[in-house]
Short mmCIF file of C-alpha atoms and ligand atoms in Angstrom, two decimals:
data_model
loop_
_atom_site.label_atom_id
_atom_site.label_comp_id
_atom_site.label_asym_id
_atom_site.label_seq_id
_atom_site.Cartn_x
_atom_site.Cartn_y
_atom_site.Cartn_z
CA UNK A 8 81.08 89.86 97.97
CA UNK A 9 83.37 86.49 97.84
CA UNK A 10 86.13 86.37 95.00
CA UNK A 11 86.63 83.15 93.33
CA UNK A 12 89.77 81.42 94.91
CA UNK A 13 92.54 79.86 92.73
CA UNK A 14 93.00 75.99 93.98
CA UNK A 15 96.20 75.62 95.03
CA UNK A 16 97.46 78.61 96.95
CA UNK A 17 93.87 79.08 97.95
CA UNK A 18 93.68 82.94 97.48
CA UNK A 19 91.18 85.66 95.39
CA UNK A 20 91.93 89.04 94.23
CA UNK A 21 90.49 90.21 97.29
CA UNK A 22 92.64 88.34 99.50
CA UNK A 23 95.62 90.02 97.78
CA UNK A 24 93.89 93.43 97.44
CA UNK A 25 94.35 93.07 93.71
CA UNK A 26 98.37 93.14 93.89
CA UNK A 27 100.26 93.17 91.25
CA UNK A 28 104.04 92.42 91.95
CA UNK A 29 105.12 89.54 93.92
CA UNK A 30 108.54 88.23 95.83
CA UNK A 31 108.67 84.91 94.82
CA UNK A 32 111.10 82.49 97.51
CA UNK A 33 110.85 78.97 97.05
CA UNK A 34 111.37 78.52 100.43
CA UNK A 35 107.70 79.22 102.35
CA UNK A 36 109.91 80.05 105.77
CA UNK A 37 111.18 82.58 103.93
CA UNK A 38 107.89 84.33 103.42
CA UNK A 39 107.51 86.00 106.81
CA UNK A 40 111.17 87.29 106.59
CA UNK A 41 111.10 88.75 103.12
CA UNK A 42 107.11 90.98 104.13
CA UNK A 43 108.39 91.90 107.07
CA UNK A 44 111.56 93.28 106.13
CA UNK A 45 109.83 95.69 103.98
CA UNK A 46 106.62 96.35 105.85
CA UNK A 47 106.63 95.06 109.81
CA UNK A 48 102.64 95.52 109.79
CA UNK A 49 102.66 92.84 106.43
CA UNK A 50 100.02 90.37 107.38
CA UNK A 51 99.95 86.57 106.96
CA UNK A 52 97.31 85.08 104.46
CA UNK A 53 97.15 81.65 104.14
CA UNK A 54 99.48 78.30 104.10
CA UNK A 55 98.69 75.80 101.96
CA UNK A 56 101.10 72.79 100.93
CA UNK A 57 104.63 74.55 100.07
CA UNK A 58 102.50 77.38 99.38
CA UNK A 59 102.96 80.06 101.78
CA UNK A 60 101.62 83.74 101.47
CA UNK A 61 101.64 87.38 102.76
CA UNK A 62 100.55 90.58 102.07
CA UNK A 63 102.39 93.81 102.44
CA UNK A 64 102.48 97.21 101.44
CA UNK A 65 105.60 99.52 100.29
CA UNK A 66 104.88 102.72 99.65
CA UNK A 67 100.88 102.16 99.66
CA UNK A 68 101.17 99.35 97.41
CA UNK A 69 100.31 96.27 98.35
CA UNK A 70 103.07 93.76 97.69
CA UNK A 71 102.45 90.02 97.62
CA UNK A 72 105.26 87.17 99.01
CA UNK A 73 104.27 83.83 98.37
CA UNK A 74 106.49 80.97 98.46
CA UNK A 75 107.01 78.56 94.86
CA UNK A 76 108.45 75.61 96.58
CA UNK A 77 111.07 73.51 95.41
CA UNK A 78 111.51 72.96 91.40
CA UNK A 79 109.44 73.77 88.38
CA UNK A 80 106.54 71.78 89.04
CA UNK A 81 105.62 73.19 92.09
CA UNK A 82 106.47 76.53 90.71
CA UNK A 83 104.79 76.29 87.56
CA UNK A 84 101.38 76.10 89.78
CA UNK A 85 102.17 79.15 91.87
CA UNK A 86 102.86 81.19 88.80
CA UNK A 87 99.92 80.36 86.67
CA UNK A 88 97.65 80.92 89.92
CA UNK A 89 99.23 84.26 90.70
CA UNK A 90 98.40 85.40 87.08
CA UNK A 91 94.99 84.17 86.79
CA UNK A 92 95.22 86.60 90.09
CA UNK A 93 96.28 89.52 87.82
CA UNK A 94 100.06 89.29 89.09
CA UNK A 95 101.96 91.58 86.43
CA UNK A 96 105.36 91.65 87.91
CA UNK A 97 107.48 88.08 89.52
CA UNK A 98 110.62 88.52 91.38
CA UNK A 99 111.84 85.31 92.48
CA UNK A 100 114.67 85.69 95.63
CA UNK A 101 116.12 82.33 96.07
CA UNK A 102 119.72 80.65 96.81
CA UNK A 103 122.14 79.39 94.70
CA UNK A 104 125.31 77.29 94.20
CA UNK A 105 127.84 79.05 92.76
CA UNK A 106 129.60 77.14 89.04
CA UNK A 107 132.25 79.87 88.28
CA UNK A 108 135.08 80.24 90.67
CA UNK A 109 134.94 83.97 90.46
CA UNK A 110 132.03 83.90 92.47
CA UNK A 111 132.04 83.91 96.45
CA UNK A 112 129.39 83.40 99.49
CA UNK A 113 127.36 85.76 99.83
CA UNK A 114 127.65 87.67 96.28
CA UNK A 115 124.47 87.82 94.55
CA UNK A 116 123.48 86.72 90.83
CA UNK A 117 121.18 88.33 88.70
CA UNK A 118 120.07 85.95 85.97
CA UNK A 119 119.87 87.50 82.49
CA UNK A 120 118.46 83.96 81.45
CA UNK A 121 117.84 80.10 82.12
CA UNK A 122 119.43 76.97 80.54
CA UNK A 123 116.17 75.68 80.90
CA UNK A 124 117.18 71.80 82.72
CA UNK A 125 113.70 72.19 84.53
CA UNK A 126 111.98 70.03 82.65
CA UNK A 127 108.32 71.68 83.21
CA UNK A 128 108.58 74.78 81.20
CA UNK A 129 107.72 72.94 78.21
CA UNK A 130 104.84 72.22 78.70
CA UNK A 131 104.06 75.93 78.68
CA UNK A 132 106.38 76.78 75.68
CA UNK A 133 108.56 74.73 73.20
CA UNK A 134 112.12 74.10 74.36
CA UNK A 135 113.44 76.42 71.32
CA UNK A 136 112.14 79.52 72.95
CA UNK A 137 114.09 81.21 75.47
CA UNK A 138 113.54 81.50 79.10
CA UNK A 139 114.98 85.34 79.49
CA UNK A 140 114.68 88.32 82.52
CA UNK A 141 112.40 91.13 81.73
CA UNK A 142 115.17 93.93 81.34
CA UNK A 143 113.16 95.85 83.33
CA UNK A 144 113.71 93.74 86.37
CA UNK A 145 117.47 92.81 85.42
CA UNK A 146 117.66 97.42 85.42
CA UNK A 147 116.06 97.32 88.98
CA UNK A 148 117.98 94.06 90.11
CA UNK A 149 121.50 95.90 89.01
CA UNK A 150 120.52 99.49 90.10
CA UNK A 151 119.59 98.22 93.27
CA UNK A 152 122.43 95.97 93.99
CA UNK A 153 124.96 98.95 93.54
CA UNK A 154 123.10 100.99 96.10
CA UNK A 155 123.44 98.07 98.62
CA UNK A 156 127.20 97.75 97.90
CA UNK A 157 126.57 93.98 97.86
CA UNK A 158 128.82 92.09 95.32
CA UNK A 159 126.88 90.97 92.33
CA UNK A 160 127.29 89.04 88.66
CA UNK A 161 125.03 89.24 85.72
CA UNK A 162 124.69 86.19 83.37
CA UNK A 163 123.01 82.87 82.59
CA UNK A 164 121.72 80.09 85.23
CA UNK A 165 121.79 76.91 84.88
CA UNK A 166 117.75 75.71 86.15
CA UNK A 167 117.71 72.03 87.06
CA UNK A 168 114.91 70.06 88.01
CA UNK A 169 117.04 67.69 90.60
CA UNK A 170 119.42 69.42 92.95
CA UNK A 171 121.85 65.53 92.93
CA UNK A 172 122.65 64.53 89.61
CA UNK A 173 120.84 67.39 87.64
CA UNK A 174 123.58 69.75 89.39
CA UNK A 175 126.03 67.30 89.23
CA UNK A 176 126.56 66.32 93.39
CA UNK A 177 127.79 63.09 93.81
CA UNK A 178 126.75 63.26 98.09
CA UNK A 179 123.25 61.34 97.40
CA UNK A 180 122.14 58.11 98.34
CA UNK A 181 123.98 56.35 95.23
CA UNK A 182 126.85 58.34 94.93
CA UNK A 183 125.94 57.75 91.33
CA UNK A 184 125.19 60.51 88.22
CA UNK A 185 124.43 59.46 85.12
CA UNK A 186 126.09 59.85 82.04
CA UNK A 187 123.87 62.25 80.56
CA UNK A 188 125.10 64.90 83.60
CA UNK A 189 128.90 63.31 84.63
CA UNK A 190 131.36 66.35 83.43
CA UNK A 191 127.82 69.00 83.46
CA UNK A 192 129.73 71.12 86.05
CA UNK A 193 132.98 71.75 83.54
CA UNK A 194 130.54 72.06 80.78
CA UNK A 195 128.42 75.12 82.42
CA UNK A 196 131.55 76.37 83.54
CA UNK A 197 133.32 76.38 80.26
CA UNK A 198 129.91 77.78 78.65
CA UNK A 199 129.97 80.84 81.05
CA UNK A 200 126.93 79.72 83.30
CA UNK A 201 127.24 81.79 86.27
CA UNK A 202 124.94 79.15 88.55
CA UNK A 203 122.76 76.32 89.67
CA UNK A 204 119.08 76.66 91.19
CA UNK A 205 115.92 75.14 90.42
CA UNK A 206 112.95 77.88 89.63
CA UNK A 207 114.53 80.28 87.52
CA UNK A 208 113.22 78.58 83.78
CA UNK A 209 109.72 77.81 84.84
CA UNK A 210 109.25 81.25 85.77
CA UNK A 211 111.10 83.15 83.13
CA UNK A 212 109.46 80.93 80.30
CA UNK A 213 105.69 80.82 81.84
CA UNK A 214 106.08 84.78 82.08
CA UNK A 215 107.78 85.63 78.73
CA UNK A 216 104.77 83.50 77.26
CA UNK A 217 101.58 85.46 79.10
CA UNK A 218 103.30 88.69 78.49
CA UNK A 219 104.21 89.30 81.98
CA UNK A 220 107.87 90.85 83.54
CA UNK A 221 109.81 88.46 85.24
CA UNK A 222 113.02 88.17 87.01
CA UNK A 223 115.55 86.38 89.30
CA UNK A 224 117.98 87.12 92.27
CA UNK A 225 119.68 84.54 93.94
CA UNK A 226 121.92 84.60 97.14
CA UNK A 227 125.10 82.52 96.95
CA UNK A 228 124.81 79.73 99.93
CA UNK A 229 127.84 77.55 98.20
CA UNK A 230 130.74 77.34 95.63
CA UNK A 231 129.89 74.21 93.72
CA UNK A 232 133.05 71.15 93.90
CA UNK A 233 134.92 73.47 96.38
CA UNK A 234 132.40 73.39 99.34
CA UNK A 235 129.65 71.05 98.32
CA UNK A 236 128.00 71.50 101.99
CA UNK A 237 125.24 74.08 102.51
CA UNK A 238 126.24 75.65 106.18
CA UNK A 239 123.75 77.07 108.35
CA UNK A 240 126.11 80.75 108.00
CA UNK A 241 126.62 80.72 104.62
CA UNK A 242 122.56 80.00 104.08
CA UNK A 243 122.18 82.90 106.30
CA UNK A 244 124.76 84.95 104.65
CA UNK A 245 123.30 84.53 100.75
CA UNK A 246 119.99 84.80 102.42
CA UNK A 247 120.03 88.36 103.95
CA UNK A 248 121.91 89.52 100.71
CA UNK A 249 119.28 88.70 98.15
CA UNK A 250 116.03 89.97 100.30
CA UNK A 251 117.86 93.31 100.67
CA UNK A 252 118.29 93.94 96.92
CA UNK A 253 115.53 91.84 96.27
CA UNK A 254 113.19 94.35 98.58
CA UNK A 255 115.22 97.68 97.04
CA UNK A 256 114.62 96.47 93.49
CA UNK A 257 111.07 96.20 94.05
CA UNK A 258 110.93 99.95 95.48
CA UNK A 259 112.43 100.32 91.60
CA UNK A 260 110.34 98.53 89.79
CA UNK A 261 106.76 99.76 91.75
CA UNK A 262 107.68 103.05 90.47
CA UNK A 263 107.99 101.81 86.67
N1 URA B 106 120.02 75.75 95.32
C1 URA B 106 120.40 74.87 94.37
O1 URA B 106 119.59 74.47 93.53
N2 URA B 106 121.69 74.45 94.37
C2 URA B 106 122.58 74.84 95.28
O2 URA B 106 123.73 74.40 95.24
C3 URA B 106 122.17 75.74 96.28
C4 URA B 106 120.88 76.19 96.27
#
């Protein structure tokens, strides 16, 4: 029998043999790397737009990855298809830049929740509700970062829908950020946010409101005003990082 496929990342509940957790990158090459680090027989599925998915197993369970893309628009799509899947659990493992100067290349951030800059989560809920980890996943995230040994922080990110002037980068085309954001670096800083990326509210807000668990790890690829550049070691370096706690944490929370 054929199961109804959802439009966009063009897969059915059969497809994904009725998972229920899925790695969430935003990047789809990171797909492949993330299923087969925890299952080398993982098997591609489809690839459709940004939308790029496998399916794996750990421990018997079958494990979904499929990539979000960049931003909350794109995301917002793959998480509303992945429930109407019957997803339960969302682990997004992305990058980051780095706001606080405590924080080095290569350390990992757990987001507790999103300062939600996305500016697509409200159309699911009202900007006055929160966009907040499942503490389930933030327990996994941390347990599973100490067993790695890998150097990690636990706070608030900030989740912008423009990586240029949302994030306050004054290397684009015009050189130019507006008003609104000129000085939004200091502020975060001086407010305690631990962190810039760009999925982290659509997903935490969309899940929160459908009653579904929901979390975040990001590797560090760059320390905001000190090294604006993205180099191709420190992507690689924030990169393995977050899959291995990432991939640990999931070991965690398929036990739950
Ligand atoms: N992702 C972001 O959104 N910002 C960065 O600086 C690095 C990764």
């Amino acid at each position: 029998m054929k199961t109804k496929s959802v439009y966009h990342l063009g897969l059915s509940k059969k497809d994904i043999e009725s998972a229920k957790f899925v790695f969430l990158p935003g990047d789809p090459a990171r797909v492949e790397k993330i299923a087969k680090s925890f299952d080398s027989q993982s098997k591609f599925l489809i690839q459709k737009r940004e939308y790029c998915s496998y399916l794996g197993k750990i421990n018997n369970v079958p494990i979904l990855v499929t990539s979000t893309g960049i931003g909350g628009a794109s995301t917002s799509i793959a998480v509303d298809e992945l429930s109407q899947l019957g997803i339960k659990t969302f682990l997004r493992v992305g990058t980051t830049g780095a706001i606080s100067p405590k924080i080095e290349i290569g350390d990992v951030i757990i987001t507790t929740g999103s300062v939600r800059l996305d500016g697509v989560s409200n159309h699911y809920a009202p900007i006055e509700y929160p966009a907040v980890s499942c503490y389930e996943v933030i327990d996994a995230l941390v347990k599973s970062s100490i067993k790695s040994k890998i150097k990690f922080h636990v706070g608030i990110t900030a989740s912008s829908a423009t990586f240029y002037p949302g994030q306050e980068r004054y290397d684009s085309y015009s050189k130019y950020v507006i008003r609104n954001f000129q000085g939004s670096n200091l502020e975060w800083e001086k407010l305690n946010v631990l962190n810039y990326e760009m999925e982290s509210a659509t997903l935490l807000t969309m899940a929160s409101a459908f009653g579904l668990k929901a979390g975040c790890i990001t590797g560090v690829v760059n320390k905001r005003v000190k090294s604006e550049k993205i180099t191709k070691k420190h992507l690689e370096m924030g990169e393995k990082n977050v899959i291995e706690v990432a991939i640990e944490a999931m070991k965690i929370l398929i036990k739950n």
